Amino acid sequence: MTAPLGLAALTVLDTAPLAQVDLAEKHGFDTIGIRMLPAAPGTTAYPLHEDPAALDALVRRLEDSPIEVFDLEIIRLGADFDEKDYVPLLEAGARLGARAVLVGGDDRDRPRLTDSYARLAALCANYGIVASLEFMPWTAVPDATAAIEIVSQADGPARSVLVDALHVGRSSTTAADLAAIPREWLHYAQMCDGAVPAPTDDAELIRQAREERLVPGAGGIPLADIWSTLPAGLPVSVELPNEPLRRAVGTDAWLARLVAATREVLAQVPAATGR
């Protein structure tokens, strides 16, 4: 089974959604992801939920394209989280046909974080969107085990855990931990590689995650081993920001390289009954 490929927002974050559709069509992607809320204050985002004209234009463009919107970014679960604040984003996402919203866990109060996730998942279910909780080693959800513990406390069809290869390689997550994620909670996974040894401080972990990921196969993360624990055919989002390398060869050559390298890694994943 051939896995659908997505062009993640962070890979071409300087590219507005309409132009991102063009790039996806040109380079053989099936879906795109849109960063509608910034990952950190002052960083790039495209708040289509606040711009009806831009939202309408993208809806029209998608009607004439084989490209679909897969995920929206990013809802952060902090101490002051209120799910009602995200109704406009989810309404816009539903118009775009989005299937998932990426969720980050920032609240170090675990019971409150767990409750926030459960409330968000309940809200997302109303829009046919899953709440994909991404574990990241510098956050309050540092590994797959923590993500499973939090998501297990929610109810309904929107429960979801997002596996990002970089964060697997840089957290305590094991293959057994990945295999323990209920299959129905896996809706897509993010592909990239990373340098080894991994950084030991959070600031550098964050910088490399946002600015310096490596082409699949060019780093030291055991990508084929990771994917061997995931369901066959699971959609893959290619999340690979690296502006120096992208500028060196140009966006078109860069995206062609990412698609080819991702397909090569996926071809190396051993077949396993029951995946």
CSV table of C-alpha atoms in Angstrom, one decimal:
chain,number,residue,atom,x,y,z
A,1,MET,CA,0.0,0.0,0.0
A,2,THR,CA,1.4,3.4,-1.0
A,3,ALA,CA,1.2,5.9,1.8
A,4,PRO,CA,-0.2,9.4,0.9
A,5,LEU,CA,2.4,12.1,1.2
A,6,GLY,CA,1.6,15.5,2.8
A,7,LEU,CA,3.6,18.7,2.4
A,8,ALA,CA,3.8,20.0,6.0
A,9,ALA,CA,3.4,23.7,6.7
A,10,LEU,CA,6.8,24.0,8.4
A,11,THR,CA,8.7,22.6,5.3
A,12,VAL,CA,7.7,25.7,3.3
A,13,LEU,CA,6.5,28.1,6.0
A,14,ASP,CA,7.2,31.2,3.9
A,15,THR,CA,4.7,29.9,1.3
A,16,ALA,CA,1.1,31.0,1.7
A,17,PRO,CA,-1.6,28.3,1.4
A,18,LEU,CA,-2.6,29.0,-2.1
A,19,ALA,CA,0.9,28.8,-3.4
A,20,GLN,CA,1.5,25.7,-1.2
A,21,VAL,CA,-1.3,23.9,-3.2
A,22,ASP,CA,0.6,24.7,-6.4
A,23,LEU,CA,3.8,23.2,-4.9
A,24,ALA,CA,2.0,20.1,-3.7
A,25,GLU,CA,0.5,19.5,-7.2
A,26,LYS,CA,3.9,20.1,-8.9
A,27,HIS,CA,5.8,17.7,-6.7
A,28,GLY,CA,3.5,14.8,-6.2
A,29,PHE,CA,2.1,15.4,-2.7
A,30,ASP,CA,-1.4,14.4,-1.9
A,31,THR,CA,-2.1,16.8,0.9
A,32,ILE,CA,-0.9,19.9,2.6
A,33,GLY,CA,-0.9,21.1,6.2
A,34,ILE,CA,-1.6,24.7,7.1
A,35,ARG,CA,-0.2,26.7,10.0
A,36,MET,CA,-3.1,28.8,11.0
A,37,LEU,CA,-1.7,29.7,14.5
A,38,PRO,CA,1.9,30.5,15.3
A,39,ALA,CA,4.0,27.9,17.0
A,40,ALA,CA,5.6,30.7,19.1
A,41,PRO,CA,4.8,34.4,19.4
A,42,GLY,CA,5.8,36.4,16.4
A,43,THR,CA,6.4,33.4,14.1
A,44,THR,CA,4.7,32.9,10.7
A,45,ALA,CA,1.2,31.7,10.5
A,46,TYR,CA,-1.8,32.1,8.1
A,47,PRO,CA,-4.9,32.8,10.2
A,48,LEU,CA,-7.5,31.9,7.5
A,49,HIS,CA,-10.1,31.7,10.2
A,50,GLU,CA,-9.7,35.5,10.6
A,51,ASP,CA,-9.7,36.3,6.9
A,52,PRO,CA,-12.9,35.2,5.1
A,53,ALA,CA,-11.7,36.3,1.7
A,54,ALA,CA,-8.5,34.2,1.9
A,55,LEU,CA,-10.4,31.2,3.2
A,56,ASP,CA,-13.0,31.4,0.4
A,57,ALA,CA,-10.2,31.7,-2.2
A,58,LEU,CA,-8.5,28.6,-0.8
A,59,VAL,CA,-11.7,26.6,-0.7
A,60,ARG,CA,-12.3,27.5,-4.4
A,61,ARG,CA,-8.7,26.5,-5.3
A,62,LEU,CA,-9.1,23.1,-3.6
A,63,GLU,CA,-12.3,22.4,-5.5
A,64,ASP,CA,-10.2,22.4,-8.7
A,65,SER,CA,-7.3,20.4,-7.3
A,66,PRO,CA,-6.5,16.8,-6.3
A,67,ILE,CA,-4.8,18.2,-3.3
A,68,GLU,CA,-6.6,18.1,0.1
A,69,VAL,CA,-5.9,19.8,3.4
A,70,PHE,CA,-4.9,17.2,6.0
A,71,ASP,CA,-3.9,19.0,9.1
A,72,LEU,CA,-4.1,22.4,10.8
A,73,GLU,CA,-1.5,23.8,13.2
A,74,ILE,CA,-1.1,24.4,16.1
A,75,ILE,CA,-3.2,24.4,19.2
A,76,ARG,CA,-1.1,24.6,22.3
A,77,LEU,CA,-2.6,23.4,25.6
A,78,GLY,CA,-1.4,25.8,28.2
A,79,ALA,CA,-2.5,26.6,31.8
A,80,ASP,CA,-5.2,29.1,30.5
A,81,PHE,CA,-6.5,26.8,27.7
A,82,ASP,CA,-10.2,27.4,26.7
A,83,GLU,CA,-11.4,25.2,23.9
A,84,LYS,CA,-14.0,27.8,22.9
A,85,ASP,CA,-11.2,30.0,21.7
A,86,TYR,CA,-10.6,27.5,18.9
A,87,VAL,CA,-14.1,27.3,17.5
A,88,PRO,CA,-13.4,29.7,14.5
A,89,LEU,CA,-10.2,27.7,13.6
A,90,LEU,CA,-12.1,24.4,13.6
A,91,GLU,CA,-15.0,25.9,11.6
A,92,ALA,CA,-12.6,27.0,9.0
A,93,GLY,CA,-10.9,23.7,9.1
A,94,ALA,CA,-14.1,21.9,8.5
A,95,ARG,CA,-14.8,24.1,5.4
A,96,LEU,CA,-11.3,23.1,4.1
A,97,GLY,CA,-12.0,19.4,4.7
A,98,ALA,CA,-9.2,19.1,7.3
A,99,ARG,CA,-8.9,15.8,9.1
A,100,ALA,CA,-6.6,16.7,12.0
A,101,VAL,CA,-5.3,19.5,14.1
A,102,LEU,CA,-1.9,19.3,15.6
A,103,VAL,CA,-1.8,19.7,19.4
A,104,GLY,CA,1.1,20.6,21.7
A,105,GLY,CA,1.1,20.1,25.4
A,106,ASP,CA,2.6,22.9,27.4
A,107,ASP,CA,0.8,22.7,30.8
A,108,ARG,CA,3.0,21.0,33.4
A,109,ASP,CA,0.0,20.3,35.6
A,110,ARG,CA,-0.8,16.9,34.2
A,111,PRO,CA,-4.4,16.5,35.4
A,112,ARG,CA,-5.3,19.9,34.0
A,113,LEU,CA,-3.5,19.2,30.7
A,114,THR,CA,-5.3,15.9,30.5
A,115,ASP,CA,-8.6,17.6,31.1
A,116,SER,CA,-7.8,20.3,28.5
A,117,TYR,CA,-7.0,17.6,25.9
A,118,ALA,CA,-10.2,15.8,26.6
A,119,ARG,CA,-12.3,19.0,26.2
A,120,LEU,CA,-10.5,19.8,22.9
A,121,ALA,CA,-11.0,16.3,21.6
A,122,ALA,CA,-14.7,16.5,22.3
A,123,LEU,CA,-14.9,19.8,20.5
A,124,CYS,CA,-12.9,18.5,17.5
A,125,ALA,CA,-15.3,15.6,17.1
A,126,ASN,CA,-18.1,18.0,16.3
A,127,TYR,CA,-16.2,19.0,13.2
A,128,GLY,CA,-15.0,15.6,12.0
A,129,ILE,CA,-11.4,16.6,13.0
A,130,VAL,CA,-9.0,14.6,15.2
A,131,ALA,CA,-7.0,16.2,17.9
A,132,SER,CA,-3.5,14.8,17.2
A,133,LEU,CA,-1.4,15.2,20.4
A,134,GLU,CA,2.3,15.4,19.4
A,135,PHE,CA,4.9,14.4,21.9
A,136,MET,CA,8.0,16.5,21.9
A,137,PRO,CA,10.9,16.1,24.4
A,138,TRP,CA,10.9,19.7,25.7
A,139,THR,CA,7.2,19.9,26.4
A,140,ALA,CA,4.8,18.5,29.0
A,141,VAL,CA,4.2,15.6,26.7
A,142,PRO,CA,7.8,14.4,26.3
A,143,ASP,CA,7.4,10.9,24.8
A,144,ALA,CA,4.9,8.4,23.5
A,145,THR,CA,4.1,7.0,26.9
A,146,ALA,CA,3.0,10.4,28.2
A,147,ALA,CA,0.9,11.0,25.1
A,148,ILE,CA,-0.9,7.6,25.5
A,149,GLU,CA,-1.6,8.3,29.1
A,150,ILE,CA,-3.2,11.7,28.3
A,151,VAL,CA,-5.2,10.6,25.2
A,152,SER,CA,-6.5,7.5,27.0
A,153,GLN,CA,-8.4,9.8,29.4
A,154,ALA,CA,-10.5,11.4,26.5
A,155,ASP,CA,-13.6,9.9,24.9
A,156,GLY,CA,-14.9,9.8,21.4
A,157,PRO,CA,-13.5,9.5,17.8
A,158,ALA,CA,-11.2,12.5,17.9
A,159,ARG,CA,-8.5,10.8,20.1
A,160,SER,CA,-5.2,10.8,18.2
A,161,VAL,CA,-1.4,10.6,18.8
A,162,LEU,CA,1.0,12.2,16.3
A,163,VAL,CA,4.4,10.4,15.8
A,164,ASP,CA,7.1,12.7,14.6
A,165,ALA,CA,10.3,10.8,13.7
A,166,LEU,CA,12.6,13.6,15.0
A,167,HIS,CA,10.9,13.4,18.4
A,168,VAL,CA,11.0,9.7,18.5
A,169,GLY,CA,14.7,9.8,18.0
A,170,ARG,CA,15.2,12.4,20.6
A,171,SER,CA,13.0,11.2,23.4
A,172,SER,CA,12.9,8.1,25.5
A,173,THR,CA,10.3,6.6,23.2
A,174,THR,CA,11.0,3.0,22.1
A,175,ALA,CA,9.7,0.8,19.4
A,176,ALA,CA,7.5,-1.0,22.0
A,177,ASP,CA,6.1,2.3,23.0
A,178,LEU,CA,5.1,3.1,19.4
A,179,ALA,CA,3.6,-0.3,19.0
A,180,ALA,CA,1.5,0.3,22.1
A,181,ILE,CA,-0.3,3.2,20.6
A,182,PRO,CA,-3.8,2.0,19.7
A,183,ARG,CA,-4.0,1.8,15.9
A,184,GLU,CA,-7.2,3.8,15.8
A,185,TRP,CA,-5.3,6.7,17.4
A,186,LEU,CA,-2.8,6.9,14.5
A,187,HIS,CA,-4.0,9.2,11.7
A,188,TYR,CA,-0.7,10.3,10.3
A,189,ALA,CA,3.1,10.6,11.1
A,190,GLN,CA,5.7,13.1,10.3
A,191,MET,CA,8.8,12.2,8.4
A,192,CYS,CA,12.3,13.8,8.6
A,193,ASP,CA,15.8,12.8,9.8
A,194,GLY,CA,18.1,14.4,12.3
A,195,ALA,CA,21.7,14.7,13.3
A,196,VAL,CA,23.2,12.4,15.9
A,197,PRO,CA,24.2,12.7,18.6
A,198,ALA,CA,21.1,14.6,19.6
A,199,PRO,CA,21.4,18.0,21.4
A,200,THR,CA,21.2,17.8,25.1
A,201,ASP,CA,19.6,21.1,25.9
A,202,ASP,CA,16.0,22.2,25.1
A,203,ALA,CA,17.0,25.4,23.3
A,204,GLU,CA,19.0,23.5,20.7
A,205,LEU,CA,16.4,20.7,20.4
A,206,ILE,CA,13.8,23.4,19.6
A,207,ARG,CA,16.1,25.2,17.1
A,208,GLN,CA,16.9,22.1,15.2
A,209,ALA,CA,13.3,20.9,15.1
A,210,ARG,CA,12.2,24.3,13.7
A,211,GLU,CA,15.2,25.1,11.5
A,212,GLU,CA,17.6,22.2,10.8
A,213,ARG,CA,16.0,18.9,10.1
A,214,LEU,CA,17.7,16.5,7.7
A,215,VAL,CA,16.6,14.7,4.5
A,216,PRO,CA,15.4,11.2,5.3
A,217,GLY,CA,18.4,8.9,5.2
A,218,ALA,CA,20.9,11.7,5.7
A,219,GLY,CA,20.9,11.6,9.5
A,220,GLY,CA,21.0,9.0,12.2
A,221,ILE,CA,17.3,8.3,13.1
A,222,PRO,CA,16.2,4.7,12.4
A,223,LEU,CA,13.3,5.7,10.2
A,224,ALA,CA,12.5,2.3,8.7
A,225,ASP,CA,12.5,0.8,12.2
A,226,ILE,CA,10.1,3.5,13.4
A,227,TRP,CA,7.7,3.0,10.4
A,228,SER,CA,7.8,-0.7,10.9
A,229,THR,CA,5.8,-0.1,14.1
A,230,LEU,CA,3.1,2.0,12.4
A,231,PRO,CA,0.1,0.9,10.3
A,232,ALA,CA,0.9,0.1,6.7
A,233,GLY,CA,-0.2,3.0,4.4
A,234,LEU,CA,-0.4,5.5,7.2
A,235,PRO,CA,-0.4,9.1,5.7
A,236,VAL,CA,3.0,10.7,5.9
A,237,SER,CA,3.6,14.4,6.4
A,238,VAL,CA,7.0,15.5,5.3
A,239,GLU,CA,8.0,18.0,7.9
A,240,LEU,CA,11.5,19.2,7.1
A,241,PRO,CA,12.5,22.8,7.6
A,242,ASN,CA,16.1,23.5,6.6
A,243,GLU,CA,16.3,26.9,4.9
A,244,PRO,CA,20.1,26.8,4.1
A,245,LEU,CA,19.7,23.6,2.2
A,246,ARG,CA,16.5,24.7,0.5
A,247,ARG,CA,18.0,28.0,-0.6
A,248,ALA,CA,21.1,26.2,-1.9
A,249,VAL,CA,19.2,24.2,-4.4
A,250,GLY,CA,15.9,26.0,-4.8
A,251,THR,CA,12.5,25.0,-3.6
A,252,ASP,CA,11.6,22.8,-6.6
A,253,ALA,CA,14.7,20.7,-6.4
A,254,TRP,CA,14.5,20.6,-2.6
A,255,LEU,CA,10.9,19.3,-2.6
A,256,ALA,CA,11.7,16.8,-5.4
A,257,ARG,CA,14.6,15.5,-3.2
A,258,LEU,CA,12.3,15.2,-0.1
A,259,VAL,CA,9.7,13.2,-2.0
A,260,ALA,CA,12.2,10.8,-3.5
A,261,ALA,CA,14.0,10.3,-0.1
A,262,THR,CA,10.8,9.8,1.7
A,263,ARG,CA,9.6,7.2,-0.8
A,264,GLU,CA,13.0,5.5,-0.6
A,265,VAL,CA,12.7,5.2,3.2
A,266,LEU,CA,9.2,3.9,3.0
A,267,ALA,CA,10.3,1.3,0.5
A,268,GLN,CA,12.8,0.0,3.0
A,269,VAL,CA,10.2,-0.6,5.8
A,270,PRO,CA,9.9,-4.4,6.3
A,271,ALA,CA,6.5,-5.9,5.7
A,272,ALA,CA,4.9,-7.1,9.0
A,273,THR,CA,1.7,-8.9,9.5
A,274,GLY,CA,-0.8,-6.9,11.5
A,275,ARG,CA,0.8,-3.5,11.0
